[in-house]
C-alpha atoms as a printed R data frame, in Angstrom:
    type eleno elety resid chain resno       x       y       z
1   ATOM     1    CA   MET     A     1 -30.478  41.126 -83.918
2   ATOM     2    CA   ALA     A     2 -28.238  40.263 -81.080
3   ATOM     3    CA   ALA     A     3 -29.298  37.438 -78.993
4   ATOM     4    CA   ARG     A     4 -30.314  38.172 -75.520
5   ATOM     5    CA   GLY     A     5 -28.105  36.932 -72.656
6   ATOM     6    CA   PHE     A     6 -29.333  34.321 -70.391
7   ATOM     7    CA   ARG     A     7 -29.998  35.909 -66.779
8   ATOM     8    CA   LEU     A     8 -31.151  34.491 -63.604
9   ATOM     9    CA   SER     A     9 -33.778  36.132 -61.486
10  ATOM    10    CA   VAL     A    10 -32.941  37.228 -58.034
11  ATOM    11    CA   THR     A    11 -35.030  34.212 -56.583
12  ATOM    12    CA   GLN     A    12 -33.316  31.732 -59.012
13  ATOM    13    CA   ARG     A    13 -29.784  33.341 -58.091
14  ATOM    14    CA   THR     A    14 -30.724  32.858 -54.233
15  ATOM    15    CA   LEU     A    15 -32.091  29.235 -54.830
16  ATOM    16    CA   LEU     A    16 -28.909  28.469 -56.851
17  ATOM    17    CA   VAL     A    17 -26.577  29.922 -53.809
18  ATOM    18    CA   VAL     A    18 -28.455  27.879 -51.285
19  ATOM    19    CA   THR     A    19 -28.368  24.678 -53.126
20  ATOM    20    CA   ILE     A    20 -24.545  24.878 -53.461
21  ATOM    21    CA   LEU     A    21 -24.050  25.654 -49.774
22  ATOM    22    CA   ALA     A    22 -26.362  22.513 -48.866
23  ATOM    23    CA   LEU     A    23 -24.197  20.366 -51.048
24  ATOM    24    CA   ALA     A    24 -21.017  21.536 -49.738
25  ATOM    25    CA   LEU     A    25 -22.371  21.040 -46.159
26  ATOM    26    CA   PHE     A    26 -23.618  17.660 -47.005
27  ATOM    27    CA   GLY     A    27 -20.122  16.673 -48.387
28  ATOM    28    CA   TYR     A    28 -18.627  17.806 -45.118
29  ATOM    29    CA   TRP     A    29 -20.718  15.772 -42.868
30  ATOM    30    CA   ALA     A    30 -20.553  12.806 -45.315
31  ATOM    31    CA   THR     A    31 -16.838  12.620 -44.718
32  ATOM    32    CA   ARG     A    32 -17.079  13.244 -40.954
33  ATOM    33    CA   GLY     A    33 -19.401  10.392 -40.579
34  ATOM    34    CA   ALA     A    34 -19.001   7.228 -38.786
35  ATOM    35    CA   GLY     A    35 -16.524   4.856 -40.669
36  ATOM    36    CA   ALA     A    36 -15.360   7.722 -42.994
37  ATOM    37    CA   ALA     A    37 -11.930   6.583 -44.572
38  ATOM    38    CA   PRO     A    38  -8.947   8.586 -43.752
39  ATOM    39    CA   PRO     A    39  -6.839  10.015 -46.679
40  ATOM    40    CA   THR     A    40  -4.603   7.243 -47.864
41  ATOM    41    CA   SER     A    41  -0.928   7.395 -49.153
42  ATOM    42    CA   GLY     A    42   0.631   4.740 -51.073
43  ATOM    43    CA   ALA     A    43   3.619   2.957 -49.448
44  ATOM    44    CA   PRO     A    44   6.773   4.296 -50.924
45  ATOM    45    CA   VAL     A    45   8.466   1.746 -53.352
46  ATOM    46    CA   PRO     A    46  11.810   0.529 -51.977
47  ATOM    47    CA   VAL     A    47  14.781   1.318 -54.251
48  ATOM    48    CA   SER     A    48  17.166  -0.994 -55.729
49  ATOM    49    CA   ALA     A    49  20.051  -2.366 -53.748
50  ATOM    50    CA   ALA     A    50  22.576  -0.876 -56.556
51  ATOM    51    CA   ASP     A    51  20.765   2.711 -55.898
52  ATOM    52    CA   ALA     A    52  20.776   2.084 -52.569
53  ATOM    53    CA   GLN     A    53  24.570   1.244 -52.262
54  ATOM    54    CA   LYS     A    54  25.224   4.343 -54.283
55  ATOM    55    CA   GLN     A    55  23.311   6.602 -51.827
56  ATOM    56    CA   LEU     A    56  25.259   4.824 -49.070
57  ATOM    57    CA   ASP     A    57  28.499   5.580 -50.375
58  ATOM    58    CA   GLU     A    58  27.443   9.284 -50.709
59  ATOM    59    CA   LEU     A    59  26.561   9.501 -46.996
60  ATOM    60    CA   ALA     A    60  29.062  11.256 -44.736
61  ATOM    61    CA   ILE     A    61  30.748   9.124 -42.073
62  ATOM    62    CA   GLY     A    62  30.797  10.888 -38.670
63  ATOM    63    CA   ALA     A    63  30.570   9.913 -35.041
64  ATOM    64    CA   ARG     A    64  27.110  10.102 -33.348
65  ATOM    65    CA   THR     A    65  26.865  13.053 -31.360
66  ATOM    66    CA   SER     A    66  25.507  13.325 -27.769
67  ATOM    67    CA   MET     A    67  21.793  13.068 -27.159
68  ATOM    68    CA   ASP     A    68  22.038  16.078 -24.930
69  ATOM    69    CA   GLY     A    69  19.044  18.318 -25.629
70  ATOM    70    CA   TYR     A    70  16.975  15.787 -27.285
71  ATOM    71    CA   SER     A    71  13.324  15.213 -26.747
72  ATOM    72    CA   ARG     A    72  10.399  13.907 -28.654
73  ATOM    73    CA   GLU     A    73   8.723  17.104 -28.605
74  ATOM    74    CA   LYS     A    74  11.291  18.925 -30.644
75  ATOM    75    CA   PHE     A    75  10.127  16.540 -33.446
76  ATOM    76    CA   PRO     A    76   6.376  17.674 -33.860
77  ATOM    77    CA   HIS     A    77   4.555  14.566 -34.902
78  ATOM    78    CA   TRP     A    78   1.430  13.179 -35.983
79  ATOM    79    CA   ASP     A    79   0.222  16.423 -37.923
80  ATOM    80    CA   SER     A    80  -3.190  16.659 -39.397
81  ATOM    81    CA   GLN     A    81  -3.344  15.046 -42.863
82  ATOM    82    CA   GLY     A    82  -6.795  16.232 -43.758
83  ATOM    83    CA   SER     A    83 -10.430  14.847 -43.212
84  ATOM    84    CA   GLY     A    84  -9.801  14.997 -39.192
85  ATOM    85    CA   CYS     A    85  -6.819  12.449 -39.671
86  ATOM    86    CA   ASP     A    86  -3.403  12.712 -38.415
87  ATOM    87    CA   THR     A    87  -0.341  11.286 -39.619
88  ATOM    88    CA   ARG     A    88  -0.538   8.311 -37.603
89  ATOM    89    CA   GLU     A    89  -4.241   7.385 -38.779
90  ATOM    90    CA   VAL     A    90  -3.155   7.674 -42.080
91  ATOM    91    CA   VAL     A    91  -0.264   5.088 -41.730
92  ATOM    92    CA   LEU     A    92  -2.726   2.689 -39.895
93  ATOM    93    CA   LYS     A    93  -5.147   2.936 -42.798
94  ATOM    94    CA   ARG     A    94  -2.436   2.574 -45.402
95  ATOM    95    CA   ASP     A    95  -0.674  -0.464 -43.629
96  ATOM    96    CA   GLY     A    96  -3.731  -2.149 -42.455
97  ATOM    97    CA   LYS     A    97  -6.220  -4.391 -44.097
98  ATOM    98    CA   ASP     A    98 -10.228  -3.802 -44.064
99  ATOM    99    CA   VAL     A    99  -9.556  -0.812 -41.832
100 ATOM   100    CA   LYS     A   100 -12.803   0.730 -40.447
101 ATOM   101    CA   THR     A   101 -12.478   4.006 -38.595
102 ATOM   102    CA   ASP     A   102 -15.028   6.059 -36.393
103 ATOM   103    CA   LYS     A   103 -16.065   9.596 -37.069
104 ATOM   104    CA   ASP     A   104 -12.709  10.747 -35.503
105 ATOM   105    CA   CYS     A   105 -10.656   8.843 -37.831
106 ATOM   106    CA   ARG     A   106  -9.782   6.240 -35.078
107 ATOM   107    CA   PRO     A   107  -9.490   2.700 -36.291
108 ATOM   108    CA   THR     A   108 -12.454   0.603 -35.001
109 ATOM   109    CA   SER     A   109 -11.292  -2.649 -36.592
110 ATOM   110    CA   GLY     A   110  -8.933  -4.197 -39.241
111 ATOM   111    CA   THR     A   111  -5.867  -6.029 -39.339
112 ATOM   112    CA   TRP     A   112  -2.109  -5.222 -39.316
113 ATOM   113    CA   THR     A   113   0.749  -7.368 -40.346
114 ATOM   114    CA   SER     A   114   4.194  -5.941 -38.908
115 ATOM   115    CA   VAL     A   115   6.854  -5.853 -41.704
116 ATOM   116    CA   TYR     A   116   9.630  -6.692 -38.876
117 ATOM   117    CA   ASP     A   117   8.218  -9.971 -37.668
118 ATOM   118    CA   GLU     A   118   5.230 -11.032 -39.861
119 ATOM   119    CA   GLU     A   119   2.922 -10.995 -36.840
120 ATOM   120    CA   THR     A   120  -0.808  -9.952 -37.403
121 ATOM   121    CA   TRP     A   121  -2.696  -7.987 -35.204
122 ATOM   122    CA   THR     A   122  -6.452  -7.135 -34.877
123 ATOM   123    CA   LYS     A   123  -6.103  -4.100 -32.399
124 ATOM   124    CA   ALA     A   124  -4.481  -0.839 -33.642
125 ATOM   125    CA   THR     A   125  -3.309  -0.372 -29.871
126 ATOM   126    CA   ASP     A   126  -1.232  -3.790 -30.788
127 ATOM   127    CA   VAL     A   127   0.844  -1.799 -33.212
128 ATOM   128    CA   ASP     A   128   3.113   1.193 -33.146
129 ATOM   129    CA   ILE     A   129   3.879   3.594 -35.898
130 ATOM   130    CA   ASP     A   130   7.751   3.359 -36.320
131 ATOM   131    CA   HIS     A   131   9.982   5.801 -37.776
132 ATOM   132    CA   MET     A   132  12.553   3.881 -39.808
133 ATOM   133    CA   VAL     A   133  15.125   6.326 -38.895
134 ATOM   134    CA   PRO     A   134  14.135   6.955 -35.092
135 ATOM   135    CA   LEU     A   135  14.149  10.463 -34.012
136 ATOM   136    CA   GLY     A   136  16.641  10.416 -31.491
137 ATOM   137    CA   GLN     A   137  19.171   8.576 -34.075
138 ATOM   138    CA   ALA     A   138  18.363  11.534 -36.372
139 ATOM   139    CA   TRP     A   139  19.185  14.042 -33.743
140 ATOM   140    CA   ALA     A   140  22.317  12.315 -33.094
141 ATOM   141    CA   SER     A   141  23.382  12.294 -36.830
142 ATOM   142    CA   GLY     A   142  22.687  15.717 -37.749
143 ATOM   143    CA   ALA     A   143  18.951  16.615 -36.881
144 ATOM   144    CA   LYS     A   144  20.205  18.562 -33.726
145 ATOM   145    CA   SER     A   145  20.905  21.544 -35.824
146 ATOM   146    CA   TRP     A   146  17.721  21.532 -37.917
147 ATOM   147    CA   THR     A   147  14.776  24.007 -37.623
148 ATOM   148    CA   THR     A   148  12.010  22.783 -35.913
149 ATOM   149    CA   GLU     A   149   9.778  22.849 -39.200
150 ATOM   150    CA   LYS     A   150  12.200  20.299 -40.807
151 ATOM   151    CA   ARG     A   151  12.110  18.097 -37.717
152 ATOM   152    CA   GLU     A   152   8.433  18.165 -38.021
153 ATOM   153    CA   GLN     A   153   8.597  17.201 -41.867
154 ATOM   154    CA   PHE     A   154  10.939  14.287 -40.860
155 ATOM   155    CA   ALA     A   155   8.534  13.086 -38.112
156 ATOM   156    CA   ASN     A   156   5.705  13.063 -40.191
157 ATOM   157    CA   ASP     A   157   6.990  12.274 -43.626
158 ATOM   158    CA   LEU     A   158   4.721   9.957 -45.801
159 ATOM   159    CA   THR     A   159   6.838  10.414 -48.985
160 ATOM   160    CA   ARG     A   160   9.771   8.592 -47.916
161 ATOM   161    CA   PRO     A   161   9.981   5.085 -46.372
162 ATOM   162    CA   GLN     A   162   9.983   6.350 -42.860
163 ATOM   163    CA   LEU     A   163   6.781   5.199 -41.589
164 ATOM   164    CA   PHE     A   164   5.618   1.807 -40.934
165 ATOM   165    CA   ALA     A   165   2.933   0.094 -38.526
166 ATOM   166    CA   VAL     A   166   4.989  -2.712 -36.595
167 ATOM   167    CA   THR     A   167   4.388  -4.685 -33.541
168 ATOM   168    CA   ASP     A   168   4.675  -2.507 -30.556
169 ATOM   169    CA   ASN     A   169   7.230  -4.320 -28.456
170 ATOM   170    CA   LEU     A   170   9.614  -4.639 -31.450
171 ATOM   171    CA   ASN     A   171   9.552  -0.731 -31.770
172 ATOM   172    CA   GLN     A   172  10.429  -0.256 -28.304
173 ATOM   173    CA   GLN     A   173  13.079  -2.926 -28.511
174 ATOM   174    CA   LYS     A   174  14.279  -0.902 -31.470
175 ATOM   175    CA   SER     A   175  14.215   2.633 -29.524
176 ATOM   176    CA   ASP     A   176  16.706   4.796 -31.112
177 ATOM   177    CA   LYS     A   177  19.048   2.081 -32.372
178 ATOM   178    CA   ALA     A   178  20.973   2.019 -35.697
179 ATOM   179    CA   PRO     A   179  21.145  -0.972 -37.890
180 ATOM   180    CA   ASP     A   180  24.756  -2.012 -36.260
181 ATOM   181    CA   GLU     A   181  22.746  -2.054 -32.834
182 ATOM   182    CA   TRP     A   182  19.404  -3.556 -33.873
183 ATOM   183    CA   LYS     A   183  17.753  -5.416 -36.744
184 ATOM   184    CA   PRO     A   184  14.252  -6.756 -37.367
185 ATOM   185    CA   PRO     A   185  13.868 -10.380 -36.295
186 ATOM   186    CA   LEU     A   186  12.644 -11.208 -39.938
187 ATOM   187    CA   VAL     A   187  15.695 -11.439 -41.804
188 ATOM   188    CA   ALA     A   188  13.879 -11.737 -45.142
189 ATOM   189    CA   PHE     A   189  12.967  -7.846 -44.536
190 ATOM   190    CA   TRP     A   190  16.678  -7.028 -43.945
191 ATOM   191    CA   CYS     A   191  17.098  -5.856 -47.571
192 ATOM   192    CA   THR     A   192  14.190  -3.321 -47.758
193 ATOM   193    CA   TYR     A   193  15.053  -2.347 -43.978
194 ATOM   194    CA   ALA     A   194  18.639  -1.414 -45.317
195 ATOM   195    CA   THR     A   195  17.445   0.290 -48.420
196 ATOM   196    CA   ASP     A   196  14.841   2.301 -46.611
197 ATOM   197    CA   TRP     A   197  16.972   3.435 -43.976
198 ATOM   198    CA   ILE     A   198  19.611   4.749 -46.456
199 ATOM   199    CA   VAL     A   199  16.793   6.551 -48.669
200 ATOM   200    CA   VAL     A   200  15.809   8.357 -45.484
201 ATOM   201    CA   LYS     A   201  19.249   9.237 -44.398
202 ATOM   202    CA   HIS     A   202  20.503  10.127 -47.698
203 ATOM   203    CA   TYR     A   203  17.409  12.397 -48.372
204 ATOM   204    CA   TYR     A   204  17.978  14.281 -45.014
205 ATOM   205    CA   GLY     A   205  21.484  14.626 -45.330
206 ATOM   206    CA   LEU     A   206  22.082  12.687 -41.963
207 ATOM   207    CA   THR     A   207  25.566  11.161 -41.145
208 ATOM   208    CA   ILE     A   208  26.226   7.480 -40.419
209 ATOM   209    CA   THR     A   209  28.933   5.770 -38.522
210 ATOM   210    CA   GLN     A   210  31.416   3.208 -40.004
211 ATOM   211    CA   GLY     A   211  29.768   0.410 -37.961
212 ATOM   212    CA   GLU     A   212  26.336   1.477 -39.211
213 ATOM   213    CA   LYS     A   213  27.698   1.548 -42.809
214 ATOM   214    CA   THR     A   214  29.163  -2.133 -42.616
215 ATOM   215    CA   ALA     A   215  25.865  -3.117 -41.172
216 ATOM   216    CA   LEU     A   216  23.961  -1.777 -43.913
217 ATOM   217    CA   THR     A   217  26.484  -2.909 -46.665
218 ATOM   218    CA   ASP     A   218  25.852  -6.605 -45.093
219 ATOM   219    CA   MET     A   219  22.083  -6.412 -45.195
220 ATOM   220    CA   LEU     A   220  22.240  -5.262 -48.828
221 ATOM   221    CA   ARG     A   221  23.994  -8.353 -49.735
222 ATOM   222    CA   ARG     A   222  20.990 -10.102 -48.903
223 ATOM   223    CA   CYS     A   223  18.996  -8.181 -51.757
């Protein structure tokens, strides 16, 4: 005799659906509650100096083009990364220590040590999220011809070593300068600064000037 299939009654099915919906709703509000942690992304691991030198030699040499037409708005940035957090907030969580956030994913406490000078800050407003290869620098070395979608990817790239929490006034000093024009005051970081800069430019096919290449080569000698 064939076994009878297990079947739920209408009432049982209704209760099951209600339970599933309640659990899903609870999970949503739990992640939106005060102090909910934003999604994290591990910091990219620097490449070796040898690999960076190889990538540097593959970069095309070219003059920096005019900044005509440039604006930060042409690089849509701080995209949503899920759980109510944007790119900036994800980097603040990733690069900080003991970071606590409010229900809108804004940091309320934590400490941040800037890789550019090793200064430690306890207010998120004292650090900026720096683009390793600045948006304006990218514009002048090839990004002017990109689509908006590609510029948006560049401005929110959490995979390449492109985004860092750094002392705000150093980010302002750096502005859109290349390594032949500005270097971090922490000399011990120059090796990583050079390898990260090269990795980003190589991935996105941006050009470099001869002066830029010379500065990067000199920095790689500190690795």
